[in-house]
GROMACS .gro file of C-alpha atoms in nm:
model
  511
    1UNK     CA    1  -0.006   0.004  -0.011
    2UNK     CA    2   0.277   0.236   0.087
    3UNK     CA    3   0.218   0.587   0.220
    4UNK     CA    4  -0.124   0.729   0.251
    5UNK     CA    5  -0.236   1.089   0.258
    6UNK     CA    6  -0.554   1.162   0.464
    7UNK     CA    7  -0.823   1.422   0.386
    8UNK     CA    8  -1.083   1.509   0.654
    9UNK     CA    9  -1.374   1.728   0.584
   10UNK     CA   10  -1.652   1.871   0.794
   11UNK     CA   11  -1.940   1.911   0.553
   12UNK     CA   12  -2.274   2.026   0.627
   13UNK     CA   13  -2.422   1.685   0.633
   14UNK     CA   14  -2.137   1.456   0.665
   15UNK     CA   15  -1.795   1.435   0.830
   16UNK     CA   16  -1.585   1.242   0.602
   17UNK     CA   17  -1.210   1.103   0.591
   18UNK     CA   18  -1.056   1.000   0.265
   19UNK     CA   19  -0.725   0.824   0.229
   20UNK     CA   20  -0.537   0.836  -0.100
   21UNK     CA   21  -0.233   0.616  -0.218
   22UNK     CA   22   0.099   0.711  -0.389
   23UNK     CA   23  -0.091   0.732  -0.715
   24UNK     CA   24  -0.339   0.970  -0.578
   25UNK     CA   25  -0.631   0.724  -0.568
   26UNK     CA   26  -0.890   0.719  -0.317
   27UNK     CA   27  -0.845   0.381  -0.133
   28UNK     CA   28  -1.039   0.411   0.190
   29UNK     CA   29  -1.290   0.636   0.364
   30UNK     CA   30  -1.513   0.651   0.651
   31UNK     CA   31  -1.790   0.903   0.726
   32UNK     CA   32  -2.058   1.033   0.989
   33UNK     CA   33  -2.372   1.182   0.919
   34UNK     CA   34  -2.469   1.497   1.123
   35UNK     CA   35  -2.671   1.802   1.060
   36UNK     CA   36  -2.709   2.168   1.182
   37UNK     CA   37  -2.976   2.257   1.450
   38UNK     CA   38  -3.163   2.576   1.462
   39UNK     CA   39  -3.156   2.704   1.830
   40UNK     CA   40  -3.252   3.032   1.983
   41UNK     CA   41  -3.263   3.169   1.613
   42UNK     CA   42  -2.919   3.053   1.518
   43UNK     CA   43  -2.819   2.761   1.297
   44UNK     CA   44  -2.546   2.573   1.483
   45UNK     CA   45  -2.358   2.256   1.548
   46UNK     CA   46  -2.243   2.111   1.880
   47UNK     CA   47  -1.871   2.097   1.899
   48UNK     CA   48  -1.884   1.787   2.088
   49UNK     CA   49  -2.025   1.620   1.787
   50UNK     CA   50  -1.714   1.732   1.595
   51UNK     CA   51  -1.508   1.500   1.794
   52UNK     CA   52  -1.747   1.211   1.797
   53UNK     CA   53  -1.804   1.235   1.417
   54UNK     CA   54  -1.437   1.261   1.344
   55UNK     CA   55  -1.347   0.943   1.544
   56UNK     CA   56  -1.619   0.767   1.374
   57UNK     CA   57  -1.505   0.887   1.029
   58UNK     CA   58  -1.145   0.770   1.108
   59UNK     CA   59  -1.257   0.430   1.215
   60UNK     CA   60  -1.358   0.371   0.859
   61UNK     CA   61  -1.007   0.454   0.716
   62UNK     CA   62  -0.786   0.128   0.669
   63UNK     CA   63  -0.422   0.131   0.741
   64UNK     CA   64  -0.405   0.444   0.945
   65UNK     CA   65  -0.062   0.362   1.057
   66UNK     CA   66   0.062   0.429   0.701
   67UNK     CA   67  -0.067   0.817   0.706
   68UNK     CA   68   0.229   1.024   0.601
   69UNK     CA   69   0.038   1.350   0.580
   70UNK     CA   70  -0.302   1.502   0.637
   71UNK     CA   71  -0.526   1.798   0.650
   72UNK     CA   72  -0.845   1.924   0.779
   73UNK     CA   73  -1.096   2.104   0.582
   74UNK     CA   74  -1.465   2.229   0.657
   75UNK     CA   75  -1.748   2.457   0.577
   76UNK     CA   76  -1.615   2.816   0.538
   77UNK     CA   77  -1.722   3.119   0.709
   78UNK     CA   78  -1.936   3.142   1.017
   79UNK     CA   79  -1.823   3.248   1.372
   80UNK     CA   80  -1.638   3.059   1.622
   81UNK     CA   81  -1.509   3.265   1.910
   82UNK     CA   82  -1.302   3.160   2.188
   83UNK     CA   83  -1.132   3.311   2.501
   84UNK     CA   84  -0.761   3.274   2.585
   85UNK     CA   85  -0.806   2.921   2.698
   86UNK     CA   86  -1.000   2.816   2.366
   87UNK     CA   87  -1.328   2.794   2.544
   88UNK     CA   88  -1.616   2.875   2.330
   89UNK     CA   89  -1.788   3.205   2.411
   90UNK     CA   90  -2.113   3.159   2.215
   91UNK     CA   91  -2.247   2.879   2.015
   92UNK     CA   92  -2.103   2.815   1.658
   93UNK     CA   93  -2.280   3.037   1.411
   94UNK     CA   94  -2.253   2.869   1.083
   95UNK     CA   95  -2.265   3.004   0.715
   96UNK     CA   96  -2.641   2.926   0.707
   97UNK     CA   97  -2.723   3.228   0.926
   98UNK     CA   98  -2.864   3.543   0.764
   99UNK     CA   99  -2.857   3.763   1.065
  100UNK     CA  100  -2.561   3.995   0.999
  101UNK     CA  101  -2.728   4.220   0.733
  102UNK     CA  102  -2.648   4.575   0.889
  103UNK     CA  103  -2.284   4.453   0.969
  104UNK     CA  104  -2.215   4.316   0.617
  105UNK     CA  105  -2.376   4.631   0.441
  106UNK     CA  106  -2.166   4.873   0.662
  107UNK     CA  107  -1.832   4.691   0.606
  108UNK     CA  108  -1.892   4.659   0.226
  109UNK     CA  109  -1.942   5.040   0.203
  110UNK     CA  110  -1.639   5.097   0.420
  111UNK     CA  111  -1.400   4.867   0.252
  112UNK     CA  112  -1.519   4.910  -0.102
  113UNK     CA  113  -1.522   4.510  -0.114
  114UNK     CA  114  -1.814   4.287  -0.083
  115UNK     CA  115  -1.843   4.150   0.257
  116UNK     CA  116  -2.134   3.882   0.263
  117UNK     CA  117  -2.324   3.808   0.572
  118UNK     CA  118  -2.180   3.457   0.626
  119UNK     CA  119  -1.830   3.592   0.654
  120UNK     CA  120  -1.653   3.584   0.995
  121UNK     CA  121  -1.584   3.944   1.003
  122UNK     CA  122  -1.956   4.021   0.942
  123UNK     CA  123  -2.055   3.798   1.244
  124UNK     CA  124  -1.798   3.956   1.449
  125UNK     CA  125  -1.893   4.323   1.381
  126UNK     CA  126  -2.264   4.231   1.406
  127UNK     CA  127  -2.193   4.090   1.761
  128UNK     CA  128  -2.027   4.433   1.830
  129UNK     CA  129  -2.325   4.626   1.690
  130UNK     CA  130  -2.564   4.417   1.894
  131UNK     CA  131  -2.353   4.500   2.205
  132UNK     CA  132  -2.283   4.126   2.301
  133UNK     CA  133  -2.108   4.091   2.615
  134UNK     CA  134  -1.864   3.807   2.488
  135UNK     CA  135  -1.688   4.030   2.246
  136UNK     CA  136  -1.470   4.190   2.515
  137UNK     CA  137  -1.344   3.841   2.613
  138UNK     CA  138  -1.230   3.729   2.258
  139UNK     CA  139  -0.891   3.588   2.217
  140UNK     CA  140  -0.940   3.409   1.888
  141UNK     CA  141  -1.199   3.377   1.627
  142UNK     CA  142  -1.156   3.115   1.353
  143UNK     CA  143  -1.329   2.877   1.123
  144UNK     CA  144  -1.435   2.527   1.187
  145UNK     CA  145  -1.149   2.376   1.011
  146UNK     CA  146  -0.926   2.611   1.185
  147UNK     CA  147  -1.052   2.513   1.534
  148UNK     CA  148  -1.016   2.147   1.468
  149UNK     CA  149  -0.649   2.203   1.315
  150UNK     CA  150  -0.543   2.407   1.620
  151UNK     CA  151  -0.671   2.142   1.856
  152UNK     CA  152  -0.488   1.861   1.682
  153UNK     CA  153  -0.177   2.039   1.618
  154UNK     CA  154  -0.150   2.350   1.851
  155UNK     CA  155  -0.094   2.574   1.546
  156UNK     CA  156  -0.344   2.851   1.516
  157UNK     CA  157  -0.320   2.888   1.132
  158UNK     CA  158  -0.535   2.873   0.829
  159UNK     CA  159  -0.504   2.804   0.451
  160UNK     CA  160  -0.537   3.119   0.255
  161UNK     CA  161  -0.830   2.988   0.094
  162UNK     CA  162  -1.018   2.939   0.410
  163UNK     CA  163  -0.885   3.265   0.566
  164UNK     CA  164  -1.025   3.457   0.267
  165UNK     CA  165  -1.374   3.375   0.375
  166UNK     CA  166  -1.297   3.542   0.711
  167UNK     CA  167  -1.152   3.861   0.612
  168UNK     CA  168  -1.041   4.010   0.266
  169UNK     CA  169  -0.681   3.887   0.144
  170UNK     CA  170  -0.417   4.092  -0.022
  171UNK     CA  171  -0.316   3.886  -0.338
  172UNK     CA  172   0.034   4.041  -0.335
  173UNK     CA  173   0.121   3.967   0.041
  174UNK     CA  174  -0.098   3.648   0.073
  175UNK     CA  175  -0.215   3.797   0.415
  176UNK     CA  176  -0.517   3.958   0.540
  177UNK     CA  177  -0.561   4.325   0.361
  178UNK     CA  178  -0.360   4.557   0.584
  179UNK     CA  179  -0.560   4.877   0.487
  180UNK     CA  180  -0.899   4.716   0.546
  181UNK     CA  181  -0.779   4.581   0.884
  182UNK     CA  182  -0.676   4.932   0.984
  183UNK     CA  183  -1.009   5.063   0.883
  184UNK     CA  184  -1.182   4.789   1.079
  185UNK     CA  185  -0.971   4.878   1.389
  186UNK     CA  186  -1.050   5.246   1.349
  187UNK     CA  187  -1.418   5.160   1.317
  188UNK     CA  188  -1.426   5.006   1.665
  189UNK     CA  189  -1.163   5.213   1.841
  190UNK     CA  190  -1.399   5.411   2.055
  191UNK     CA  191  -1.544   5.075   2.206
  192UNK     CA  192  -1.181   5.007   2.378
  193UNK     CA  193  -1.174   4.646   2.330
  194UNK     CA  194  -0.856   4.465   2.469
  195UNK     CA  195  -0.754   4.329   2.113
  196UNK     CA  196  -0.710   4.431   1.761
  197UNK     CA  197  -0.833   4.231   1.452
  198UNK     CA  198  -0.468   4.114   1.390
  199UNK     CA  199  -0.458   3.980   1.744
  200UNK     CA  200  -0.761   3.753   1.711
  201UNK     CA  201  -0.737   3.618   1.366
  202UNK     CA  202  -0.540   3.302   1.272
  203UNK     CA  203  -0.216   3.310   1.064
  204UNK     CA  204  -0.239   3.270   0.698
  205UNK     CA  205  -0.050   2.997   0.498
  206UNK     CA  206  -0.039   2.899   0.131
  207UNK     CA  207  -0.078   2.550   0.008
  208UNK     CA  208   0.239   2.339   0.049
  209UNK     CA  209   0.343   2.526   0.378
  210UNK     CA  210   0.417   2.328   0.676
  211UNK     CA  211   0.133   2.394   0.914
  212UNK     CA  212   0.229   2.168   1.215
  213UNK     CA  213   0.198   1.810   1.316
  214UNK     CA  214  -0.030   1.586   1.522
  215UNK     CA  215   0.063   1.638   1.890
  216UNK     CA  216   0.031   1.414   2.166
  217UNK     CA  217  -0.249   1.601   2.288
  218UNK     CA  218  -0.428   1.590   1.953
  219UNK     CA  219  -0.355   1.201   1.921
  220UNK     CA  220  -0.519   1.177   2.252
  221UNK     CA  221  -0.825   1.362   2.133
  222UNK     CA  222  -0.861   1.109   1.863
  223UNK     CA  223  -0.820   0.825   2.107
  224UNK     CA  224  -0.504   0.688   1.951
  225UNK     CA  225  -0.663   0.638   1.611
  226UNK     CA  226  -0.368   0.805   1.449
  227UNK     CA  227  -0.011   0.831   1.586
  228UNK     CA  228   0.143   1.177   1.695
  229UNK     CA  229   0.392   1.322   1.455
  230UNK     CA  230   0.200   1.317   1.117
  231UNK     CA  231   0.249   1.650   0.934
  232UNK     CA  232  -0.035   1.872   0.849
  233UNK     CA  233  -0.107   2.093   0.532
  234UNK     CA  234  -0.294   2.409   0.617
  235UNK     CA  235  -0.642   2.379   0.713
  236UNK     CA  236  -0.860   2.471   0.410
  237UNK     CA  237  -1.236   2.551   0.348
  238UNK     CA  238  -1.463   2.340   0.135
  239UNK     CA  239  -1.428   2.596  -0.159
  240UNK     CA  240  -1.048   2.544  -0.175
  241UNK     CA  241  -1.070   2.165  -0.155
  242UNK     CA  242  -1.335   2.155  -0.414
  243UNK     CA  243  -1.099   2.350  -0.658
  244UNK     CA  244  -0.824   2.124  -0.580
  245UNK     CA  245  -1.040   1.806  -0.613
  246UNK     CA  246  -1.143   1.914  -0.971
  247UNK     CA  247  -0.825   2.061  -1.099
  248UNK     CA  248  -0.973   2.411  -1.111
  249UNK     CA  249  -0.703   2.630  -0.950
  250UNK     CA  250  -0.560   2.790  -1.254
  251UNK     CA  251  -0.695   3.109  -1.438
  252UNK     CA  252  -1.008   3.064  -1.661
  253UNK     CA  253  -1.098   2.747  -1.475
  254UNK     CA  254  -1.394   2.688  -1.259
  255UNK     CA  255  -1.589   2.440  -1.074
  256UNK     CA  256  -1.936   2.382  -0.913
  257UNK     CA  257  -1.970   2.224  -0.577
  258UNK     CA  258  -2.344   2.103  -0.537
  259UNK     CA  259  -2.460   1.956  -0.215
  260UNK     CA  260  -2.641   2.093   0.074
  261UNK     CA  261  -2.532   2.439  -0.053
  262UNK     CA  262  -2.413   2.503  -0.406
  263UNK     CA  263  -2.136   2.740  -0.511
  264UNK     CA  264  -1.915   2.815  -0.819
  265UNK     CA  265  -1.562   2.915  -0.811
  266UNK     CA  266  -1.401   3.078  -1.112
  267UNK     CA  267  -1.029   3.172  -1.099
  268UNK     CA  268  -0.998   3.524  -1.240
  269UNK     CA  269  -0.753   3.670  -1.485
  270UNK     CA  270  -0.804   4.014  -1.366
  271UNK     CA  271  -1.021   4.197  -1.092
  272UNK     CA  272  -1.381   4.263  -1.141
  273UNK     CA  273  -1.477   4.613  -1.231
  274UNK     CA  274  -1.751   4.660  -0.989
  275UNK     CA  275  -1.849   4.530  -0.648
  276UNK     CA  276  -2.134   4.304  -0.644
  277UNK     CA  277  -2.329   4.181  -0.315
  278UNK     CA  278  -2.392   3.866  -0.500
  279UNK     CA  279  -2.030   3.784  -0.575
  280UNK     CA  280  -1.761   3.683  -0.308
  281UNK     CA  281  -1.408   3.749  -0.387
  282UNK     CA  282  -1.193   3.472  -0.235
  283UNK     CA  283  -0.870   3.286  -0.326
  284UNK     CA  284  -0.745   2.941  -0.421
  285UNK     CA  285  -0.527   2.763  -0.163
  286UNK     CA  286  -0.228   2.934  -0.320
  287UNK     CA  287  -0.400   3.279  -0.306
  288UNK     CA  288  -0.504   3.350  -0.677
  289UNK     CA  289  -0.817   3.567  -0.675
  290UNK     CA  290  -1.146   3.372  -0.738
  291UNK     CA  291  -1.501   3.473  -0.802
  292UNK     CA  292  -1.749   3.293  -0.587
  293UNK     CA  293  -2.116   3.258  -0.642
  294UNK     CA  294  -2.239   3.094  -0.317
  295UNK     CA  295  -2.607   2.972  -0.247
  296UNK     CA  296  -2.716   2.839   0.069
  297UNK     CA  297  -2.968   2.604  -0.074
  298UNK     CA  298  -2.917   2.311  -0.306
  299UNK     CA  299  -3.038   1.962  -0.249
  300UNK     CA  300  -3.185   1.981   0.107
  301UNK     CA  301  -3.545   2.043  -0.016
  302UNK     CA  302  -3.524   1.781  -0.306
  303UNK     CA  303  -3.375   1.545  -0.022
  304UNK     CA  304  -3.706   1.600   0.159
  305UNK     CA  305  -3.910   1.526  -0.138
  306UNK     CA  306  -3.726   1.214  -0.202
  307UNK     CA  307  -3.784   1.092   0.146
  308UNK     CA  308  -4.148   1.155   0.114
  309UNK     CA  309  -4.140   0.950  -0.212
  310UNK     CA  310  -3.962   0.681  -0.016
  311UNK     CA  311  -4.223   0.682   0.252
  312UNK     CA  312  -4.474   0.623  -0.008
  313UNK     CA  313  -4.317   0.301  -0.128
  314UNK     CA  314  -4.281   0.183   0.226
  315UNK     CA  315  -4.664   0.264   0.263
  316UNK     CA  316  -4.717  -0.027   0.019
  317UNK     CA  317  -4.477  -0.282   0.187
  318UNK     CA  318  -4.193  -0.192  -0.049
  319UNK     CA  319  -3.829  -0.092   0.022
  320UNK     CA  320  -3.555   0.079  -0.173
  321UNK     CA  321  -3.180   0.151  -0.124
  322UNK     CA  322  -3.089   0.508  -0.103
  323UNK     CA  323  -2.862   0.507  -0.385
  324UNK     CA  324  -3.122   0.336  -0.613
  325UNK     CA  325  -3.393   0.568  -0.514
  326UNK     CA  326  -3.188   0.875  -0.614
  327UNK     CA  327  -3.047   0.733  -0.931
  328UNK     CA  328  -3.412   0.624  -1.033
  329UNK     CA  329  -3.564   0.961  -0.962
  330UNK     CA  330  -3.272   1.169  -1.122
  331UNK     CA  331  -3.312   0.962  -1.425
  332UNK     CA  332  -3.682   0.982  -1.432
  333UNK     CA  333  -3.642   1.353  -1.443
  334UNK     CA  334  -3.489   1.328  -1.794
  335UNK     CA  335  -3.830   1.239  -1.914
  336UNK     CA  336  -3.960   1.586  -1.805
  337UNK     CA  337  -4.021   1.869  -2.055
  338UNK     CA  338  -3.735   2.120  -2.087
  339UNK     CA  339  -3.935   2.397  -1.905
  340UNK     CA  340  -4.077   2.148  -1.647
  341UNK     CA  341  -4.421   2.187  -1.801
  342UNK     CA  342  -4.514   2.492  -1.580
  343UNK     CA  343  -4.408   2.342  -1.253
  344UNK     CA  344  -4.194   2.581  -1.047
  345UNK     CA  345  -3.999   2.502  -0.740
  346UNK     CA  346  -3.827   2.732  -0.473
  347UNK     CA  347  -3.594   2.515  -0.254
  348UNK     CA  348  -3.521   2.791  -0.007
  349UNK     CA  349  -3.500   2.634   0.344
  350UNK     CA  350  -3.261   2.934   0.450
  351UNK     CA  351  -3.221   3.276   0.320
  352UNK     CA  352  -3.006   3.363  -0.011
  353UNK     CA  353  -2.769   3.650  -0.041
  354UNK     CA  354  -2.792   3.630  -0.421
  355UNK     CA  355  -3.154   3.707  -0.428
  356UNK     CA  356  -3.142   3.924  -0.128
  357UNK     CA  357  -3.380   3.707   0.106
  358UNK     CA  358  -3.302   3.687   0.483
  359UNK     CA  359  -3.521   3.371   0.517
  360UNK     CA  360  -3.671   3.078   0.315
  361UNK     CA  361  -4.015   2.903   0.256
  362UNK     CA  362  -3.976   2.594   0.026
  363UNK     CA  363  -4.267   2.602  -0.226
  364UNK     CA  364  -4.404   2.426  -0.540
  365UNK     CA  365  -4.598   2.649  -0.773
  366UNK     CA  366  -4.767   2.556  -1.095
  367UNK     CA  367  -4.980   2.686  -1.356
  368UNK     CA  368  -5.364   2.561  -1.357
  369UNK     CA  369  -5.276   2.401  -1.687
  370UNK     CA  370  -4.931   2.278  -1.605
  371UNK     CA  371  -4.838   1.913  -1.684
  372UNK     CA  372  -4.802   1.792  -1.330
  373UNK     CA  373  -4.627   1.469  -1.406
  374UNK     CA  374  -4.360   1.301  -1.171
  375UNK     CA  375  -4.099   1.374  -1.432
  376UNK     CA  376  -4.183   1.742  -1.458
  377UNK     CA  377  -4.184   1.764  -1.084
  378UNK     CA  378  -3.850   1.582  -1.040
  379UNK     CA  379  -3.692   1.815  -1.317
  380UNK     CA  380  -3.825   2.111  -1.162
  381UNK     CA  381  -3.666   2.007  -0.833
  382UNK     CA  382  -3.334   1.967  -0.989
  383UNK     CA  383  -3.354   2.290  -1.186
  384UNK     CA  384  -3.429   2.461  -0.850
  385UNK     CA  385  -3.099   2.341  -0.705
  386UNK     CA  386  -2.897   2.553  -0.947
  387UNK     CA  387  -3.146   2.841  -1.052
  388UNK     CA  388  -3.007   3.086  -0.790
  389UNK     CA  389  -2.646   2.996  -0.883
  390UNK     CA  390  -2.735   3.093  -1.241
  391UNK     CA  391  -2.851   3.431  -1.148
  392UNK     CA  392  -2.500   3.481  -0.992
  393UNK     CA  393  -2.316   3.333  -1.297
  394UNK     CA  394  -2.500   3.578  -1.532
  395UNK     CA  395  -2.322   3.871  -1.351
  396UNK     CA  396  -1.985   3.722  -1.415
  397UNK     CA  397  -2.081   3.671  -1.771
  398UNK     CA  398  -2.187   4.032  -1.798
  399UNK     CA  399  -1.845   4.118  -1.651
  400UNK     CA  400  -1.675   3.943  -1.931
  401UNK     CA  401  -1.535   3.645  -1.716
  402UNK     CA  402  -1.394   3.360  -1.940
  403UNK     CA  403  -1.432   3.008  -1.839
  404UNK     CA  404  -1.243   2.749  -2.030
  405UNK     CA  405  -1.369   2.451  -1.842
  406UNK     CA  406  -1.633   2.409  -1.550
  407UNK     CA  407  -1.596   2.115  -1.332
  408UNK     CA  408  -1.886   1.958  -1.121
  409UNK     CA  409  -1.837   1.776  -0.805
  410UNK     CA  410  -2.053   1.687  -0.506
  411UNK     CA  411  -2.374   1.478  -0.437
  412UNK     CA  412  -2.569   1.654  -0.726
  413UNK     CA  413  -2.335   1.483  -0.967
  414UNK     CA  414  -2.318   1.139  -0.830
  415UNK     CA  415  -2.596   1.010  -1.058
  416UNK     CA  416  -2.414   0.990  -1.396
  417UNK     CA  417  -2.477   1.270  -1.657
  418UNK     CA  418  -2.809   1.390  -1.508
  419UNK     CA  419  -2.667   1.668  -1.285
  420UNK     CA  420  -2.409   1.753  -1.570
  421UNK     CA  421  -2.686   1.781  -1.833
  422UNK     CA  422  -2.881   2.032  -1.625
  423UNK     CA  423  -2.587   2.229  -1.524
  424UNK     CA  424  -2.438   2.252  -1.874
  425UNK     CA  425  -2.801   2.382  -1.984
  426UNK     CA  426  -2.811   2.634  -1.705
  427UNK     CA  427  -2.469   2.777  -1.759
  428UNK     CA  428  -2.452   2.711  -2.123
  429UNK     CA  429  -2.117   2.570  -2.093
  430UNK     CA  430  -1.956   2.233  -2.109
  431UNK     CA  431  -1.952   2.048  -1.770
  432UNK     CA  432  -1.692   1.783  -1.679
  433UNK     CA  433  -1.707   1.526  -1.399
  434UNK     CA  434  -1.406   1.306  -1.303
  435UNK     CA  435  -1.452   0.970  -1.151
  436UNK     CA  436  -1.359   1.116  -0.814
  437UNK     CA  437  -1.637   1.375  -0.832
  438UNK     CA  438  -1.853   1.207  -0.567
  439UNK     CA  439  -1.565   1.227  -0.325
  440UNK     CA  440  -1.551   1.611  -0.321
  441UNK     CA  441  -1.386   1.804  -0.066
  442UNK     CA  442  -1.208   1.546   0.144
  443UNK     CA  443  -1.032   1.401  -0.162
  444UNK     CA  444  -0.916   1.762  -0.234
  445UNK     CA  445  -0.781   1.798   0.115
  446UNK     CA  446  -0.593   1.462   0.075
  447UNK     CA  447  -0.441   1.597  -0.240
  448UNK     CA  448  -0.313   1.913  -0.058
  449UNK     CA  449  -0.171   1.687   0.193
  450UNK     CA  450   0.000   1.509  -0.087
  451UNK     CA  451   0.117   1.829  -0.211
  452UNK     CA  452   0.277   1.920   0.120
  453UNK     CA  453   0.496   1.599   0.082
  454UNK     CA  454   0.562   1.666  -0.293
  455UNK     CA  455   0.784   1.968  -0.213
  456UNK     CA  456   0.838   2.122  -0.528
  457UNK     CA  457   0.659   2.332  -0.814
  458UNK     CA  458   0.317   2.500  -0.809
  459UNK     CA  459   0.000   2.340  -0.706
  460UNK     CA  460  -0.111   2.373  -1.067
  461UNK     CA  461   0.182   2.187  -1.193
  462UNK     CA  462   0.142   1.925  -0.930
  463UNK     CA  463  -0.222   1.856  -1.021
  464UNK     CA  464  -0.203   1.887  -1.389
  465UNK     CA  465   0.088   1.664  -1.435
  466UNK     CA  466   0.088   1.429  -1.146
  467UNK     CA  467  -0.265   1.378  -1.036
  468UNK     CA  468  -0.494   1.451  -1.326
  469UNK     CA  469  -0.285   1.368  -1.624
  470UNK     CA  470  -0.482   1.049  -1.687
  471UNK     CA  471  -0.799   1.119  -1.506
  472UNK     CA  472  -1.105   0.937  -1.637
  473UNK     CA  473  -1.377   1.206  -1.688
  474UNK     CA  474  -1.696   1.261  -1.886
  475UNK     CA  475  -1.799   1.605  -2.043
  476UNK     CA  476  -2.156   1.687  -2.133
  477UNK     CA  477  -2.197   1.974  -2.374
  478UNK     CA  478  -2.506   2.210  -2.346
  479UNK     CA  479  -2.800   2.091  -2.544
  480UNK     CA  480  -2.980   2.386  -2.722
  481UNK     CA  481  -3.333   2.276  -2.636
  482UNK     CA  482  -3.225   2.219  -2.266
  483UNK     CA  483  -3.053   2.541  -2.257
  484UNK     CA  484  -3.369   2.732  -2.387
  485UNK     CA  485  -3.594   2.541  -2.148
  486UNK     CA  486  -3.379   2.633  -1.851
  487UNK     CA  487  -3.387   3.003  -1.972
  488UNK     CA  488  -3.765   2.997  -1.991
  489UNK     CA  489  -3.790   2.829  -1.641
  490UNK     CA  490  -3.550   3.075  -1.499
  491UNK     CA  491  -3.743   3.378  -1.645
  492UNK     CA  492  -4.049   3.258  -1.449
  493UNK     CA  493  -3.833   3.176  -1.145
  494UNK     CA  494  -3.690   3.535  -1.142
  495UNK     CA  495  -4.050   3.676  -1.156
  496UNK     CA  496  -4.180   3.443  -0.881
  497UNK     CA  497  -3.911   3.546  -0.636
  498UNK     CA  498  -4.171   3.829  -0.541
  499UNK     CA  499  -4.398   3.551  -0.419
  500UNK     CA  500  -4.124   3.367  -0.219
  501UNK     CA  501  -4.037   3.712  -0.072
  502UNK     CA  502  -4.394   3.755   0.040
  503UNK     CA  503  -4.403   3.405   0.185
  504UNK     CA  504  -4.098   3.481   0.395
  505UNK     CA  505  -4.256   3.789   0.531
  506UNK     CA  506  -4.591   3.653   0.593
  507UNK     CA  507  -4.571   3.268   0.669
  508UNK     CA  508  -4.476   3.139   1.012
  509UNK     CA  509  -4.304   3.457   1.112
  510UNK     CA  510  -4.281   3.582   1.462
  511UNK     CA  511  -4.554   3.817   1.557
   0.00000   0.00000   0.00000
């Protein structure tokens, strides 16, 4: 078997560990299912479950004693605030929360740089605006990946890609933007906190840099599942690992990660001309500028509908394997009309920054004369997973952003060709999936760990020459009829956002 590299990722629905061999092939994996909770008006995860889930995922990995390098990745953004002893000050506030609007708007105006609601700096400033008592006790803020990395290695640092979702990065220095940091400190100077922003943020490291090793304390946290001394790559966010997993880290390349949330990453050749609240500017794991269209909602609502259909099968005494269920329903959707026959779906369980909604109400709406068939319903469900993303991608197209290749990965692409076909129609561009597309982020993190060992050249060269040179992939070109059908669907979808907004304002709201 030889040496293994291990990638760990804390996704929104699964904690997964993937080991790759010397040929960069996934050879073993383990996972743990979890989900966020909505408590006291905040989407959160229990940090105790972080460790329970990590140990469960690791137990599924074979030959752990052969791990030569590893790394941790997780959902980007959010807010984890700790005191000097790394005691959590308030429950983890995840990327799903849309409660930082005033802070995000003020910081965007002050910086001349889009600060989305889910970014860590927006959460911090909103806590300040709220007058929250815990702020004066902050010694560290970090991301979920940064927290786990620090507990395992003792090194409080982040990969530049993950750090770019906390605070803007200067592409020249590969560090937090110094002028914006000064502007933030000046903004809060009169509050007399015992810290500056630099004091409480993690250090920033590029891919390939040494980021510590598994300490004896870290090994004990894992109950001996891994031996102390394993070197760590810099902790990364799920955006960076998705780019790595799909060989989309060079300019004019892009990828779409589609699971609980959906986001596209396009590596830019030059800066955008304008500031857009719908577009995040983050970086690759090596610090190259990336335009990110991030949507909070993707497959959660369709998952709920698929569970309902499974329950219907069980009502008649049947049973069906989850994989077989999804494959059958995805393939059935191909029989639907290209515009879904007048059936419209909004999959908003949470708010959406791209469409400027602070909350969500899932809805299925149809014309009285719609062809309400199973195939049209399913096709509408899958169109809805990417409709909001398309609205953001249209902004990039208007800016003249060029994309030579668009790679797909994540759960939406697990059923062969179906997700690719619809995404190609939505973006009117060819979409490629590699055989590792279903592995997603943890595979990308394992590759970043392997790059740490490789020790020479750029990440782009490493991936192109050594990892993906002979990769098995499939590419789906956009079909003209599908593209027109999606365009027709999206036109109605845009108009119907007024109905979704009204539903958020009037249905099940606090009085």
